[in-house]
Short mmCIF file of C-alpha atoms in Angstrom, two decimals:
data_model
loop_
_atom_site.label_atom_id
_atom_site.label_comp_id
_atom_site.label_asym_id
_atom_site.label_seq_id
_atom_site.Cartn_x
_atom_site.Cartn_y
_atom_site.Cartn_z
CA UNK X 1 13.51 -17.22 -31.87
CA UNK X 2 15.31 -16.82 -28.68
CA UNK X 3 13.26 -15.63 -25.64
CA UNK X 4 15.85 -13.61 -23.54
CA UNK X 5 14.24 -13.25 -20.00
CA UNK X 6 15.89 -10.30 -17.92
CA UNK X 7 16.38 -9.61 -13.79
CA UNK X 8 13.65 -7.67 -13.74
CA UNK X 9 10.81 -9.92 -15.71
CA UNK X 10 11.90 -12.53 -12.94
CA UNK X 11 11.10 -9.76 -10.16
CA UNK X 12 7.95 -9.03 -11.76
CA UNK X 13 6.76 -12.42 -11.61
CA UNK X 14 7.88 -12.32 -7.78
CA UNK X 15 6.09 -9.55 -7.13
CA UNK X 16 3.11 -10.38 -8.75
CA UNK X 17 2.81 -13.50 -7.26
CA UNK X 18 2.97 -11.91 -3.55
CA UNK X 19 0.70 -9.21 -4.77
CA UNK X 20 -1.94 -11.91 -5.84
CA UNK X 21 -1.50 -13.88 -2.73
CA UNK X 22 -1.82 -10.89 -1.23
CA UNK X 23 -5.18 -9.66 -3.11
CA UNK X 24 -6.80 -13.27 -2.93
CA UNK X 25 -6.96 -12.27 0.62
CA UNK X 26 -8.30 -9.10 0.64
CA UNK X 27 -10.96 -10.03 -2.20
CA UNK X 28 -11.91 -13.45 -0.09
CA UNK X 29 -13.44 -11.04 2.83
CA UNK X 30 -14.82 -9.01 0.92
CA UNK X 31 -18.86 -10.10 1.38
CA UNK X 32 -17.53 -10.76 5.27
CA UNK X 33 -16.88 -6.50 4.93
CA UNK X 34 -19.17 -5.31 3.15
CA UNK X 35 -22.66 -7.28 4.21
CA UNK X 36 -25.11 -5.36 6.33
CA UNK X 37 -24.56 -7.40 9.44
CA UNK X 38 -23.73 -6.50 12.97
CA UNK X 39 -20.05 -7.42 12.63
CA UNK X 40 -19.84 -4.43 9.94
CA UNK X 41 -17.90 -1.13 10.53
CA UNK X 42 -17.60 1.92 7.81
CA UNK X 43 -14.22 2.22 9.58
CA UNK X 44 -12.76 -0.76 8.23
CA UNK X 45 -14.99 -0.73 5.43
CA UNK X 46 -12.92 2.47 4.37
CA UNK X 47 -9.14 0.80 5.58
CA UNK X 48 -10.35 -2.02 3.02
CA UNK X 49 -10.53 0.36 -0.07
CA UNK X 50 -8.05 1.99 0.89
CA UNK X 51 -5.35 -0.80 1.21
CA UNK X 52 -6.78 -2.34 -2.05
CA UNK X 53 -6.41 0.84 -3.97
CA UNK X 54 -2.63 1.91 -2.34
CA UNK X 55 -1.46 -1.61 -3.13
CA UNK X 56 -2.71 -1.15 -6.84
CA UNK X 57 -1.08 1.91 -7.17
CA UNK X 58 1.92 0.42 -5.36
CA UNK X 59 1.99 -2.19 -8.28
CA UNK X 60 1.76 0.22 -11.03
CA UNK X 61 4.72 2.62 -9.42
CA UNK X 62 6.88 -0.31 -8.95
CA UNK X 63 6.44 -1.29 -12.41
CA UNK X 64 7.93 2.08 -13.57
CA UNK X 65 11.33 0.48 -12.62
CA UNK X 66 11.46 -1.32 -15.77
CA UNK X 67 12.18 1.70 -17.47
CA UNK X 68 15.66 1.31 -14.90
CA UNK X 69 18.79 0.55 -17.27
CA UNK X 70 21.14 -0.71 -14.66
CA UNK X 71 18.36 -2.89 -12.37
CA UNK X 72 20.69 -3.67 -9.62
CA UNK X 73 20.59 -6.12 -5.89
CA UNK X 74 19.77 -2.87 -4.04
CA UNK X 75 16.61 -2.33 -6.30
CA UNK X 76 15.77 -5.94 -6.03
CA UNK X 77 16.19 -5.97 -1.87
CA UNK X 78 14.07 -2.56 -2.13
CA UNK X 79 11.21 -4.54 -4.33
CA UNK X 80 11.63 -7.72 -2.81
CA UNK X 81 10.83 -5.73 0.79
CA UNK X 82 7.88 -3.29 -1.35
CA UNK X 83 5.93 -6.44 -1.81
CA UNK X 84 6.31 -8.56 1.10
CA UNK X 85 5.30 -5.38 3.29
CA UNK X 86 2.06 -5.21 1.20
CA UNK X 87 1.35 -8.89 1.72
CA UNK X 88 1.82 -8.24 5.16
CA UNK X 89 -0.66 -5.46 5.38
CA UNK X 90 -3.16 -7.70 2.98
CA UNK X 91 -2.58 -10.75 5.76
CA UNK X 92 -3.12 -7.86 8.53
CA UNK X 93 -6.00 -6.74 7.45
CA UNK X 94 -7.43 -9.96 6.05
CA UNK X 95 -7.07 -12.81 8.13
CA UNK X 96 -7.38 -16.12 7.33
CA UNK X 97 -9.76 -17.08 10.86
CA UNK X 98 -12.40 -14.38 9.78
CA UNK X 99 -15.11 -16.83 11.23
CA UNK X 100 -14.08 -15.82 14.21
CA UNK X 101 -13.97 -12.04 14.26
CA UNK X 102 -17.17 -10.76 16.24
CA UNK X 103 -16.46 -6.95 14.65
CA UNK X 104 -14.84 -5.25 12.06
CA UNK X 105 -14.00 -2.47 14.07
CA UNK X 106 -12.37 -4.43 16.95
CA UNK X 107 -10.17 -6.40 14.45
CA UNK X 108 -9.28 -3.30 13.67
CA UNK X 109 -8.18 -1.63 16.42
CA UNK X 110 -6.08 -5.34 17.08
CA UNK X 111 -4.14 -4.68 14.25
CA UNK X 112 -4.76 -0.82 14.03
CA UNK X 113 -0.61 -0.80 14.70
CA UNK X 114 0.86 -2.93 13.04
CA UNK X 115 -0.60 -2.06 9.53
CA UNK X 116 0.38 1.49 9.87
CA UNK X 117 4.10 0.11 10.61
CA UNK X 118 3.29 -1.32 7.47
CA UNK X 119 3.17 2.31 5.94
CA UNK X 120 6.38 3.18 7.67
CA UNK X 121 8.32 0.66 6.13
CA UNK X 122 6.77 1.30 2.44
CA UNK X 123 7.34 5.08 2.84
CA UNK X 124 11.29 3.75 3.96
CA UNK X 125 11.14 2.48 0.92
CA UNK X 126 9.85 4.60 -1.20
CA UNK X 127 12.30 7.14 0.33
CA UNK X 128 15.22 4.90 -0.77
CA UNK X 129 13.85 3.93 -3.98
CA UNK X 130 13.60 8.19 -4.19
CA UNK X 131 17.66 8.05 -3.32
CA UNK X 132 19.17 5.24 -5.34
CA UNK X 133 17.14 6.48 -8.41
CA UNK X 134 18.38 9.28 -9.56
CA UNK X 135 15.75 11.72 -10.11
CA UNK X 136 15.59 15.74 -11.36
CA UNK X 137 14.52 18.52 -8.86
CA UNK X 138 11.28 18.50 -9.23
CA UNK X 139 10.35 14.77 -9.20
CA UNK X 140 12.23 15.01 -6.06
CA UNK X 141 9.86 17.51 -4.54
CA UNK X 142 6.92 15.53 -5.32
CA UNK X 143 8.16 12.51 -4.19
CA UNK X 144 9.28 13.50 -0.57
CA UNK X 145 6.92 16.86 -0.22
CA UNK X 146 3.55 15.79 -2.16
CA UNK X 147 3.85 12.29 -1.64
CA UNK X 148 5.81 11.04 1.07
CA UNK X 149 5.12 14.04 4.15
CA UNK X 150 1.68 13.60 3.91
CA UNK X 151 1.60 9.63 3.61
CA UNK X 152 3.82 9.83 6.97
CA UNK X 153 2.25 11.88 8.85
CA UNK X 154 -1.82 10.32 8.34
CA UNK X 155 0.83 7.22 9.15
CA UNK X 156 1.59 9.00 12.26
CA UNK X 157 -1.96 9.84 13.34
CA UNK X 158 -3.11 6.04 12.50
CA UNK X 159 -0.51 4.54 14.50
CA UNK X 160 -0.28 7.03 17.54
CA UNK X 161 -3.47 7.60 17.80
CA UNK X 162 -6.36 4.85 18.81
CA UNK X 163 -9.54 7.19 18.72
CA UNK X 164 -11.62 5.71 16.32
CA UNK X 165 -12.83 9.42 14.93
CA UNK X 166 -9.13 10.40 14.62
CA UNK X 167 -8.34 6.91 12.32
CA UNK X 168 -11.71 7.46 10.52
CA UNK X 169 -10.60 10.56 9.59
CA UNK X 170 -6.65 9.99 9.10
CA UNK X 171 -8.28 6.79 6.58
CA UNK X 172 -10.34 9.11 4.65
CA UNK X 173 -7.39 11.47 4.61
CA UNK X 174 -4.62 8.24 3.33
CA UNK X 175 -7.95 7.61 0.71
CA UNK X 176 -8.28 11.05 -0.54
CA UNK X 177 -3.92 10.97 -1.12
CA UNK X 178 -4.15 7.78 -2.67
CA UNK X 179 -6.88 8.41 -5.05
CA UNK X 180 -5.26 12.20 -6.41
CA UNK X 181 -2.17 10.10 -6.73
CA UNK X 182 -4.20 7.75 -8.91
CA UNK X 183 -5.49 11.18 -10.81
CA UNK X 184 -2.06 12.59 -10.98
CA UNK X 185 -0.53 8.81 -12.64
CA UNK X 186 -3.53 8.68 -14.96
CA UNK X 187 -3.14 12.45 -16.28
CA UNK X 188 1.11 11.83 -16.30
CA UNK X 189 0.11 8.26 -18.40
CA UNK X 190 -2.06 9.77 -20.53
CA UNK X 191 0.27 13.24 -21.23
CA UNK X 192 3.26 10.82 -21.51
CA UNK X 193 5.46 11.74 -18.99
CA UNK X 194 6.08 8.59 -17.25
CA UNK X 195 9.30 6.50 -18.26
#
């Protein structure tokens, strides 16, 4: 029996293997985060679940392109780019020196721009993915008007804004949209109306 191995099986091992990378970091901080010491911050505490539940559902949505017939470069440069901009925000949000942080909260606000740019460029991509995929009418308005406006502008407030209430609240905002899009992929798996 022949075992015919296709572009996108060899992307999905790509991707998975940044993803893990990726995770591994983000679950080897995770009794640095979450202990009830002085360095701890709800804050960040909050940016944590959030980035590990967005890069799940990240994983999940970009494994609805296997249902693409003609997986092309462009997809692959869009994929390729999805997952190295999640590792990035892992690595941001994770680092490897965590000995050294002193505070949650002021690693935070170190790195408080650079992981929204991380949101940016997924939302550029998800935006793409939205144009080179061709989609009906109404998946279109819930990509770019349910999905995508809100995700850039709590994007916005993160990265514009460094008082800690506003990111507090733009995080538990980004949470909130990440876990009804959760909802919303569980009820469209369960009703079958994903690919």
């Amino acid at each position: 029996m022949e075992v015919v191995v296709g572009v996108f099986d060899l992307m999905l091992s790509f991707v998975a293997i940044l993803f893990g990378i990726g995770y591994t970091r983000l679950l080897n901080i995770v009794p640095d985060v979450f202990s009830k010491n002085e360095k701890s911050n709800l804050t960040f505490q909050l940016f944590y679940i959030y980035v590990f539940f967005a890069g799940i559902l990240h994983f999940w949505g970009f494994t609805n392109n296997l249902g693409i017939e003609n997986y092309n470069f462009g997809l692959f440069c869009l994929d390729v780019i999805l997952s190295c901009t999640i590792y990035a925000l892992c690595a941001l949000t994770c680092p490897i020196n965590v000995e050294k942080i002193e505070s949650w909260r002021d690693h935070y606000i170190k790195v408080r721009s650079k992981v929204w740019f991380c949101q940016f460029l997924l939302i550029a991509n998800k935006a793409l993915l939205g144009v080179i995929v061709p989609q009906n009418e109404d998946q279109q308005f819930v990509t770019y008007m349910v999905v995508l406006l809100p995700w850039f502008i709590f994007s916005c407030l993160g990265f514009f804004f460094k008082n800690m209430t506003i990111q507090l609240i733009t995080i538990l905002l980004s949470l909130a949209h990440t876990t009804i899009g959760a909802f919303a992929t569980l009820l469209s798996d369960a009703s079958g109306l994903t690919n």
